[in-house]
Structures are given as structure tokens and as C-alpha cells.
């Protein structure tokens, strides 16, 4: 049972490039979310999903797209990377009443 | 928006001391949670609270869900060096929002 798996663990992008951060969970959880964490700050919600085919915006959605075609996968797309998107990105999932389980994060640098 | 105000921002304590931190919000939450994050890792769930007034313990950790559903506190008793880390409160409705964290340092 792998839990929540994020890939890649590290990534460096040039300004304007696009990329997809992958997130997969094997716990059959309905809810999945993407957060970013900047130094000295808590985690801010980017996008979330309450089930396959359903997504919604969080606190800081601009510059990011998501889709949820399957229960297991919830990829996060950066359309045109900007230095302000340099951050650590966490994917998380939950089922039922329990709290979210987090992946180990993707450390993204945009130069 | 659903802002969570967590305090204190940081704490420096001696091993063996008790610790208390709290979280308040202008919004009502159905569930309050407390997480701990170690360097280079994702947050790990410590305690989840599901009902207003609920008091829950997990070893040396005790947390309470405020009666108004707008606040929660976390206590750590008899701190040890491995308690070092950042503690986050989180409020959960359809989505989950986090406080800014309390950075705990424990001096042996």
C-alpha cells in the first residue's frame, strides 16, 4: 500500500515552460487536493476534487489547472511557469471522515 | 475566505515542559485537525476532532474542538526532543484550510 505518490520529487523549470505534477493514490479515496507551501507559510489550497470528474478552485488557483478523470489520479498542470510558482507542492487524499494523507512533496524551482 | 489564525508562531521550550498552541477562525468548520511536519516531509496527521466540544488524546497530545466550532487547541505534555517540528491546525469542510503553523524547538 503506497499511499499518496507524487512525481517528480524535484524539478527545475525555465520561465514560460509547462509541466505536469503527478499525484496518485491507491486507497480509493474520494477527496484529493493540491497545496503549495512557501517558506514560513502554511499550506495554501490550489485546487481540490470531491470525486472523479469533479474539481473546484481553492485559495490560489491562478496559473494551475487540474483534472480528475479517475479516482486514483489528480495531476496538477502549470501552463506557463513563473518564478512566483517556485514552491513545494503537496498532494493529499482522504476518504470519509478521516483527515487527509499527504504525499512527500515536489520541490519546484522556476528560473 | 476561510482564514485560520494560529498562535504562537514559534516556541522555544525546555525538554519536559508542556506546550499549548491554538487556532481560531471566523468560519465554522465541521472537523478540526492537527498535523505535524518534519523537514523535507509532508504533514502527518496527529489528531482529528469531529464534534464541537470534543476532547481527544493521542499519547502525550490532547486537542479540543471549540464549542463555537471556530477554534481548537493542541497541548503537548512533557515535551521530548523528537517533538521538534512545525505543527499545523487545519479546518475541514468540503476542502481543508491550514493555519500558518507553530514552529516548536525543544532544548534538551
PDB file of C-alpha atoms in Angstrom:
ATOM      1  CA  UNK A   1       0.000   0.000   0.000  1.00  0.00           C
ATOM      2  CA  UNK A   2       1.899   3.037  -1.297  1.00  0.00           C
ATOM      3  CA  UNK A   3      -0.485   5.765  -0.032  1.00  0.00           C
ATOM      4  CA  UNK A   4      -0.090   9.049  -1.927  1.00  0.00           C
ATOM      5  CA  UNK A   5       2.693   9.082  -4.523  1.00  0.00           C
ATOM      6  CA  UNK A   6       3.979  12.290  -6.067  1.00  0.00           C
ATOM      7  CA  UNK A   7       6.362  12.582  -9.010  1.00  0.00           C
ATOM      8  CA  UNK A   8       8.793  14.086  -9.651  1.00  0.00           C
ATOM      9  CA  UNK A   9      10.391  14.858  -6.259  1.00  0.00           C
ATOM     10  CA  UNK A  10      12.430  17.730  -7.677  1.00  0.00           C
ATOM     11  CA  UNK A  11      12.038  19.855 -10.818  1.00  0.00           C
ATOM     12  CA  UNK A  12      13.662  22.936 -12.288  1.00  0.00           C
ATOM     13  CA  UNK A  13      11.773  24.813 -14.993  1.00  0.00           C
ATOM     14  CA  UNK A  14      12.518  27.825 -17.085  1.00  0.00           C
ATOM     15  CA  UNK A  15      10.046  30.679 -17.087  1.00  0.00           C
ATOM     16  CA  UNK A  16       7.298  30.003 -19.601  1.00  0.00           C
ATOM     17  CA  UNK A  17       7.700  26.236 -19.666  1.00  0.00           C
ATOM     18  CA  UNK A  18       4.778  23.978 -18.888  1.00  0.00           C
ATOM     19  CA  UNK A  19       4.750  20.779 -16.897  1.00  0.00           C
ATOM     20  CA  UNK A  20       2.503  18.365 -15.035  1.00  0.00           C
ATOM     21  CA  UNK A  21       2.990  17.291 -11.442  1.00  0.00           C
ATOM     22  CA  UNK A  22       1.685  13.790 -10.972  1.00  0.00           C
ATOM     23  CA  UNK A  23      -0.257  12.505  -7.960  1.00  0.00           C
ATOM     24  CA  UNK A  24      -1.655   9.029  -7.460  1.00  0.00           C
ATOM     25  CA  UNK A  25      -3.309   7.337  -4.504  1.00  0.00           C
ATOM     26  CA  UNK A  26      -4.142   3.663  -4.054  1.00  0.00           C
ATOM     27  CA  UNK A  27      -6.547   3.995  -1.113  1.00  0.00           C
ATOM     28  CA  UNK A  28      -9.720   4.520  -3.199  1.00  0.00           C
ATOM     29  CA  UNK A  29     -10.139   7.951  -1.622  1.00  0.00           C
ATOM     30  CA  UNK A  30     -12.809  10.254  -2.999  1.00  0.00           C
ATOM     31  CA  UNK A  31     -11.245  13.556  -2.000  1.00  0.00           C
ATOM     32  CA  UNK A  32      -7.945  14.838  -3.374  1.00  0.00           C
ATOM     33  CA  UNK A  33      -6.256  18.220  -3.065  1.00  0.00           C
ATOM     34  CA  UNK A  34      -3.200  20.143  -4.161  1.00  0.00           C
ATOM     35  CA  UNK A  35      -1.397  22.560  -1.831  1.00  0.00           C
ATOM     36  CA  UNK A  36       1.640  24.754  -2.155  1.00  0.00           C
ATOM     37  CA  UNK A  37       3.919  25.608   0.741  1.00  0.00           C
ATOM     38  CA  UNK A  38       6.185  28.622   0.721  1.00  0.00           C
ATOM     39  CA  UNK A  39       8.871  29.364   3.353  1.00  0.00           C
ATOM     40  CA  UNK A  40       7.410  30.480   6.659  1.00  0.00           C
ATOM     41  CA  UNK A  41       3.869  29.929   5.489  1.00  0.00           C
ATOM     42  CA  UNK A  42       1.289  27.263   5.933  1.00  0.00           C
ATOM     43  CA  UNK A  43      -0.120  25.208   3.118  1.00  0.00           C
ATOM     44  CA  UNK A  44      -2.372  27.040   0.695  1.00  0.00           C
ATOM     45  CA  UNK A  45      -5.013  25.179  -1.255  1.00  0.00           C
ATOM     46  CA  UNK A  46      -4.679  25.357  -5.035  1.00  0.00           C
ATOM     47  CA  UNK A  47      -7.391  23.020  -6.346  1.00  0.00           C
ATOM     48  CA  UNK A  48      -9.368  20.153  -4.917  1.00  0.00           C
ATOM     49  CA  UNK A  49     -11.658  17.354  -6.069  1.00  0.00           C
ATOM     50  CA  UNK A  50     -14.524  15.613  -4.288  1.00  0.00           C
ATOM     51  CA  UNK A  51     -14.641  12.750  -6.762  1.00  0.00           C
ATOM     52  CA  UNK A  52     -13.807  11.652 -10.278  1.00  0.00           C
ATOM     53  CA  UNK A  53     -14.941  14.245 -12.812  1.00  0.00           C
ATOM     54  CA  UNK A  54     -15.380  16.997 -10.204  1.00  0.00           C
ATOM     55  CA  UNK A  55     -12.844  19.708  -9.421  1.00  0.00           C
ATOM     56  CA  UNK A  56     -13.001  23.100  -7.757  1.00  0.00           C
ATOM     57  CA  UNK A  57     -10.732  26.050  -7.058  1.00  0.00           C
ATOM     58  CA  UNK A  58      -9.031  26.677  -3.753  1.00  0.00           C
ATOM     59  CA  UNK A  59      -7.320  29.794  -2.385  1.00  0.00           C
ATOM     60  CA  UNK A  60      -4.617  30.229  -5.051  1.00  0.00           C
ATOM     61  CA  UNK A  61      -5.772  28.594  -8.328  1.00  0.00           C
ATOM     62  CA  UNK A  62      -4.365  31.065 -10.860  1.00  0.00           C
ATOM     63  CA  UNK A  63      -1.755  29.591 -13.182  1.00  0.00           C
ATOM     64  CA  UNK A  64      -2.733  25.996 -12.417  1.00  0.00           C
ATOM     65  CA  UNK A  65      -5.128  23.506 -13.986  1.00  0.00           C
ATOM     66  CA  UNK A  66      -6.337  20.153 -12.711  1.00  0.00           C
ATOM     67  CA  UNK A  67      -8.439  17.259 -13.940  1.00  0.00           C
ATOM     68  CA  UNK A  68      -9.774  14.139 -12.244  1.00  0.00           C
ATOM     69  CA  UNK A  69     -10.537  11.526 -14.880  1.00  0.00           C
ATOM     70  CA  UNK A  70     -10.006   8.622 -12.467  1.00  0.00           C
ATOM     71  CA  UNK A  71     -10.352   8.155  -8.701  1.00  0.00           C
ATOM     72  CA  UNK A  72      -6.648   7.361  -8.388  1.00  0.00           C
ATOM     73  CA  UNK A  73      -5.015  10.249 -10.249  1.00  0.00           C
ATOM     74  CA  UNK A  74      -5.106  14.016  -9.771  1.00  0.00           C
ATOM     75  CA  UNK A  75      -2.453  15.746 -11.923  1.00  0.00           C
ATOM     76  CA  UNK A  76      -1.611  19.432 -11.500  1.00  0.00           C
ATOM     77  CA  UNK A  77      -0.626  21.364 -14.627  1.00  0.00           C
ATOM     78  CA  UNK A  78       1.434  24.514 -14.744  1.00  0.00           C
ATOM     79  CA  UNK A  79       0.546  26.161 -18.038  1.00  0.00           C
ATOM     80  CA  UNK A  80       3.333  28.749 -18.229  1.00  0.00           C
ATOM     81  CA  UNK A  81       5.689  28.593 -15.260  1.00  0.00           C
ATOM     82  CA  UNK A  82       6.589  31.809 -13.435  1.00  0.00           C
ATOM     83  CA  UNK A  83       9.211  32.412 -10.707  1.00  0.00           C
ATOM     84  CA  UNK A  84       6.330  33.077  -8.270  1.00  0.00           C
ATOM     85  CA  UNK A  85       5.401  29.415  -8.639  1.00  0.00           C
ATOM     86  CA  UNK A  86       8.660  28.298  -7.061  1.00  0.00           C
ATOM     87  CA  UNK A  87       7.411  26.325  -4.079  1.00  0.00           C
ATOM     88  CA  UNK A  88       6.940  22.908  -2.548  1.00  0.00           C
ATOM     89  CA  UNK A  89       3.782  21.228  -3.820  1.00  0.00           C
ATOM     90  CA  UNK A  90       1.886  18.652  -1.807  1.00  0.00           C
ATOM     91  CA  UNK A  91      -0.867  16.362  -2.981  1.00  0.00           C
ATOM     92  CA  UNK A  92      -3.226  14.833  -0.430  1.00  0.00           C
ATOM     93  CA  UNK A  93      -6.208  12.498  -0.354  1.00  0.00           C
ATOM     94  CA  UNK A  94      -8.869  11.431   2.121  1.00  0.00           C
ATOM     95  CA  UNK A  95     -11.755   9.034   2.338  1.00  0.00           C
ATOM     96  CA  UNK A  96     -14.788   9.537   4.544  1.00  0.00           C
ATOM     97  CA  UNK A  97     -14.366  11.487   7.778  1.00  0.00           C
ATOM     98  CA  UNK A  98     -10.659  10.888   8.221  1.00  0.00           C
ATOM     99  CA  UNK A  99      -8.093  13.603   7.724  1.00  0.00           C
ATOM    100  CA  UNK A 100      -6.008  13.977   4.599  1.00  0.00           C
ATOM    101  CA  UNK A 101      -2.969  11.817   3.907  1.00  0.00           C
ATOM    102  CA  UNK A 102      -0.138  13.711   2.244  1.00  0.00           C
ATOM    103  CA  UNK A 103       2.465  12.784  -0.301  1.00  0.00           C
ATOM    104  CA  UNK A 104       6.123  13.624   0.274  1.00  0.00           C
ATOM    105  CA  UNK A 105       6.042  16.687  -1.976  1.00  0.00           C
ATOM    106  CA  UNK A 106       7.505  18.038  -5.217  1.00  0.00           C
ATOM    107  CA  UNK A 107      10.107  20.767  -4.901  1.00  0.00           C
ATOM    108  CA  UNK A 108       9.744  23.068  -7.900  1.00  0.00           C
ATOM    109  CA  UNK A 109      12.116  25.862  -8.865  1.00  0.00           C
ATOM    110  CA  UNK A 110      11.292  28.222 -11.723  1.00  0.00           C
ATOM    111  CA  UNK A 111      14.229  30.230 -13.038  1.00  0.00           C
TER     112      UNK A 111
ATOM    113  CA  UNK B   1     -12.373  33.421   2.985  1.00  0.00           C
ATOM    114  CA  UNK B   2     -11.710  30.687   5.482  1.00  0.00           C
ATOM    115  CA  UNK B   3      -8.738  32.160   7.320  1.00  0.00           C
ATOM    116  CA  UNK B   4      -7.186  30.283  10.219  1.00  0.00           C
ATOM    117  CA  UNK B   5      -5.146  32.237  12.764  1.00  0.00           C
ATOM    118  CA  UNK B   6      -2.648  30.028  14.562  1.00  0.00           C
ATOM    119  CA  UNK B   7      -0.576  31.068  17.542  1.00  0.00           C
ATOM    120  CA  UNK B   8       2.076  31.253  18.704  1.00  0.00           C
ATOM    121  CA  UNK B   9       4.190  31.465  15.567  1.00  0.00           C
ATOM    122  CA  UNK B  10       7.137  29.800  17.338  1.00  0.00           C
ATOM    123  CA  UNK B  11       8.026  28.347  20.723  1.00  0.00           C
ATOM    124  CA  UNK B  12      11.341  27.573  22.389  1.00  0.00           C
ATOM    125  CA  UNK B  13      10.927  25.298  25.387  1.00  0.00           C
ATOM    126  CA  UNK B  14      12.937  23.063  27.680  1.00  0.00           C
ATOM    127  CA  UNK B  15      12.592  19.307  27.471  1.00  0.00           C
ATOM    128  CA  UNK B  16       9.906  18.169  29.907  1.00  0.00           C
ATOM    129  CA  UNK B  17       7.811  21.325  29.659  1.00  0.00           C
ATOM    130  CA  UNK B  18       4.220  21.368  28.467  1.00  0.00           C
ATOM    131  CA  UNK B  19       3.222  23.146  25.261  1.00  0.00           C
ATOM    132  CA  UNK B  20      -0.015  24.763  24.208  1.00  0.00           C
ATOM    133  CA  UNK B  21      -0.984  26.200  20.843  1.00  0.00           C
ATOM    134  CA  UNK B  22      -4.298  27.292  19.389  1.00  0.00           C
ATOM    135  CA  UNK B  23      -6.143  28.145  16.248  1.00  0.00           C
ATOM    136  CA  UNK B  24      -9.091  30.459  15.636  1.00  0.00           C
ATOM    137  CA  UNK B  25     -11.192  31.207  12.606  1.00  0.00           C
ATOM    138  CA  UNK B  26     -14.020  33.471  11.533  1.00  0.00           C
ATOM    139  CA  UNK B  27     -15.569  30.466   9.784  1.00  0.00           C
ATOM    140  CA  UNK B  28     -17.221  27.368  11.212  1.00  0.00           C
ATOM    141  CA  UNK B  29     -15.587  24.042  10.448  1.00  0.00           C
ATOM    142  CA  UNK B  30     -17.101  20.570  10.619  1.00  0.00           C
ATOM    143  CA  UNK B  31     -13.774  18.982  11.504  1.00  0.00           C
ATOM    144  CA  UNK B  32     -10.606  20.309  13.109  1.00  0.00           C
ATOM    145  CA  UNK B  33      -7.291  18.555  12.597  1.00  0.00           C
ATOM    146  CA  UNK B  34      -3.763  18.909  13.871  1.00  0.00           C
ATOM    147  CA  UNK B  35      -0.746  17.935  11.777  1.00  0.00           C
ATOM    148  CA  UNK B  36       2.987  17.806  12.368  1.00  0.00           C
ATOM    149  CA  UNK B  37       5.551  18.391   9.656  1.00  0.00           C
ATOM    150  CA  UNK B  38       9.188  17.349   9.833  1.00  0.00           C
ATOM    151  CA  UNK B  39      11.785  18.926   7.495  1.00  0.00           C
ATOM    152  CA  UNK B  40      11.535  17.655   3.930  1.00  0.00           C
ATOM    153  CA  UNK B  41       8.363  15.699   4.597  1.00  0.00           C
ATOM    154  CA  UNK B  42       4.644  16.116   4.105  1.00  0.00           C
ATOM    155  CA  UNK B  43       2.402  16.855   7.102  1.00  0.00           C
ATOM    156  CA  UNK B  44       1.365  13.873   9.196  1.00  0.00           C
ATOM    157  CA  UNK B  45      -1.995  13.742  10.940  1.00  0.00           C
ATOM    158  CA  UNK B  46      -1.803  13.784  14.764  1.00  0.00           C
ATOM    159  CA  UNK B  47      -5.386  14.232  15.902  1.00  0.00           C
ATOM    160  CA  UNK B  48      -8.776  14.690  14.220  1.00  0.00           C
ATOM    161  CA  UNK B  49     -11.774  16.248  16.019  1.00  0.00           C
ATOM    162  CA  UNK B  50     -15.276  15.731  14.689  1.00  0.00           C
ATOM    163  CA  UNK B  51     -17.707  17.244  17.206  1.00  0.00           C
ATOM    164  CA  UNK B  52     -17.968  20.598  18.930  1.00  0.00           C
ATOM    165  CA  UNK B  53     -16.648  20.306  22.492  1.00  0.00           C
ATOM    166  CA  UNK B  54     -14.804  17.068  21.746  1.00  0.00           C
ATOM    167  CA  UNK B  55     -11.610  16.474  23.709  1.00  0.00           C
ATOM    168  CA  UNK B  56      -9.299  13.846  22.236  1.00  0.00           C
ATOM    169  CA  UNK B  57      -5.933  12.491  23.318  1.00  0.00           C
ATOM    170  CA  UNK B  58      -3.200  10.689  21.426  1.00  0.00           C
ATOM    171  CA  UNK B  59      -0.421   9.763  23.844  1.00  0.00           C
ATOM    172  CA  UNK B  60       1.039  12.998  25.193  1.00  0.00           C
ATOM    173  CA  UNK B  61      -1.085  15.069  22.820  1.00  0.00           C
ATOM    174  CA  UNK B  62      -4.507  16.450  23.707  1.00  0.00           C
ATOM    175  CA  UNK B  63      -6.695  18.532  21.430  1.00  0.00           C
ATOM    176  CA  UNK B  64     -10.117  20.093  21.748  1.00  0.00           C
ATOM    177  CA  UNK B  65     -12.752  21.186  19.233  1.00  0.00           C
ATOM    178  CA  UNK B  66     -14.182  24.514  20.397  1.00  0.00           C
ATOM    179  CA  UNK B  67     -17.864  24.830  21.282  1.00  0.00           C
ATOM    180  CA  UNK B  68     -18.365  27.545  18.667  1.00  0.00           C
ATOM    181  CA  UNK B  69     -16.699  25.308  16.012  1.00  0.00           C
ATOM    182  CA  UNK B  70     -14.436  28.251  15.223  1.00  0.00           C
ATOM    183  CA  UNK B  71     -11.418  27.278  17.312  1.00  0.00           C
ATOM    184  CA  UNK B  72      -9.249  24.441  18.537  1.00  0.00           C
ATOM    185  CA  UNK B  73      -6.219  23.965  20.752  1.00  0.00           C
ATOM    186  CA  UNK B  74      -3.438  21.404  20.985  1.00  0.00           C
ATOM    187  CA  UNK B  75      -1.492  20.581  24.137  1.00  0.00           C
ATOM    188  CA  UNK B  76       1.698  18.533  24.301  1.00  0.00           C
ATOM    189  CA  UNK B  77       2.686  17.317  27.749  1.00  0.00           C
ATOM    190  CA  UNK B  78       6.213  16.538  28.951  1.00  0.00           C
ATOM    191  CA  UNK B  79       7.892  17.522  25.686  1.00  0.00           C
ATOM    192  CA  UNK B  80      10.799  15.483  24.315  1.00  0.00           C
ATOM    193  CA  UNK B  81      13.413  16.361  21.666  1.00  0.00           C
ATOM    194  CA  UNK B  82      11.571  14.470  18.902  1.00  0.00           C
ATOM    195  CA  UNK B  83       8.587  16.812  19.322  1.00  0.00           C
ATOM    196  CA  UNK B  84      10.595  19.368  17.344  1.00  0.00           C
ATOM    197  CA  UNK B  85       8.854  20.363  14.127  1.00  0.00           C
ATOM    198  CA  UNK B  86       6.110  22.546  12.736  1.00  0.00           C
ATOM    199  CA  UNK B  87       2.572  21.978  13.963  1.00  0.00           C
ATOM    200  CA  UNK B  88      -0.357  22.992  11.811  1.00  0.00           C
ATOM    201  CA  UNK B  89      -4.021  23.297  12.595  1.00  0.00           C
ATOM    202  CA  UNK B  90      -6.471  22.666   9.785  1.00  0.00           C
ATOM    203  CA  UNK B  91     -10.197  23.182   9.376  1.00  0.00           C
ATOM    204  CA  UNK B  92     -12.169  20.857   7.143  1.00  0.00           C
ATOM    205  CA  UNK B  93     -15.478  21.366   5.378  1.00  0.00           C
ATOM    206  CA  UNK B  94     -15.584  20.305   1.737  1.00  0.00           C
ATOM    207  CA  UNK B  95     -11.945  21.304   1.479  1.00  0.00           C
ATOM    208  CA  UNK B  96      -9.236  21.748   4.099  1.00  0.00           C
ATOM    209  CA  UNK B  97      -7.533  25.010   5.046  1.00  0.00           C
ATOM    210  CA  UNK B  98      -4.400  25.375   7.151  1.00  0.00           C
ATOM    211  CA  UNK B  99      -3.084  27.757   9.746  1.00  0.00           C
ATOM    212  CA  UNK B 100       0.384  29.228   9.245  1.00  0.00           C
ATOM    213  CA  UNK B 101       1.977  26.824  11.705  1.00  0.00           C
ATOM    214  CA  UNK B 102       3.739  26.834  15.081  1.00  0.00           C
ATOM    215  CA  UNK B 103       7.450  26.052  14.950  1.00  0.00           C
ATOM    216  CA  UNK B 104       8.448  24.140  18.081  1.00  0.00           C
ATOM    217  CA  UNK B 105      12.032  23.914  19.323  1.00  0.00           C
ATOM    218  CA  UNK B 106      12.796  21.693  22.320  1.00  0.00           C
ATOM    219  CA  UNK B 107      16.079  22.199  24.163  1.00  0.00           C
ATOM    220  CA  UNK B 108      17.476  19.111  25.861  1.00  0.00           C
TER     221      UNK B 108
END
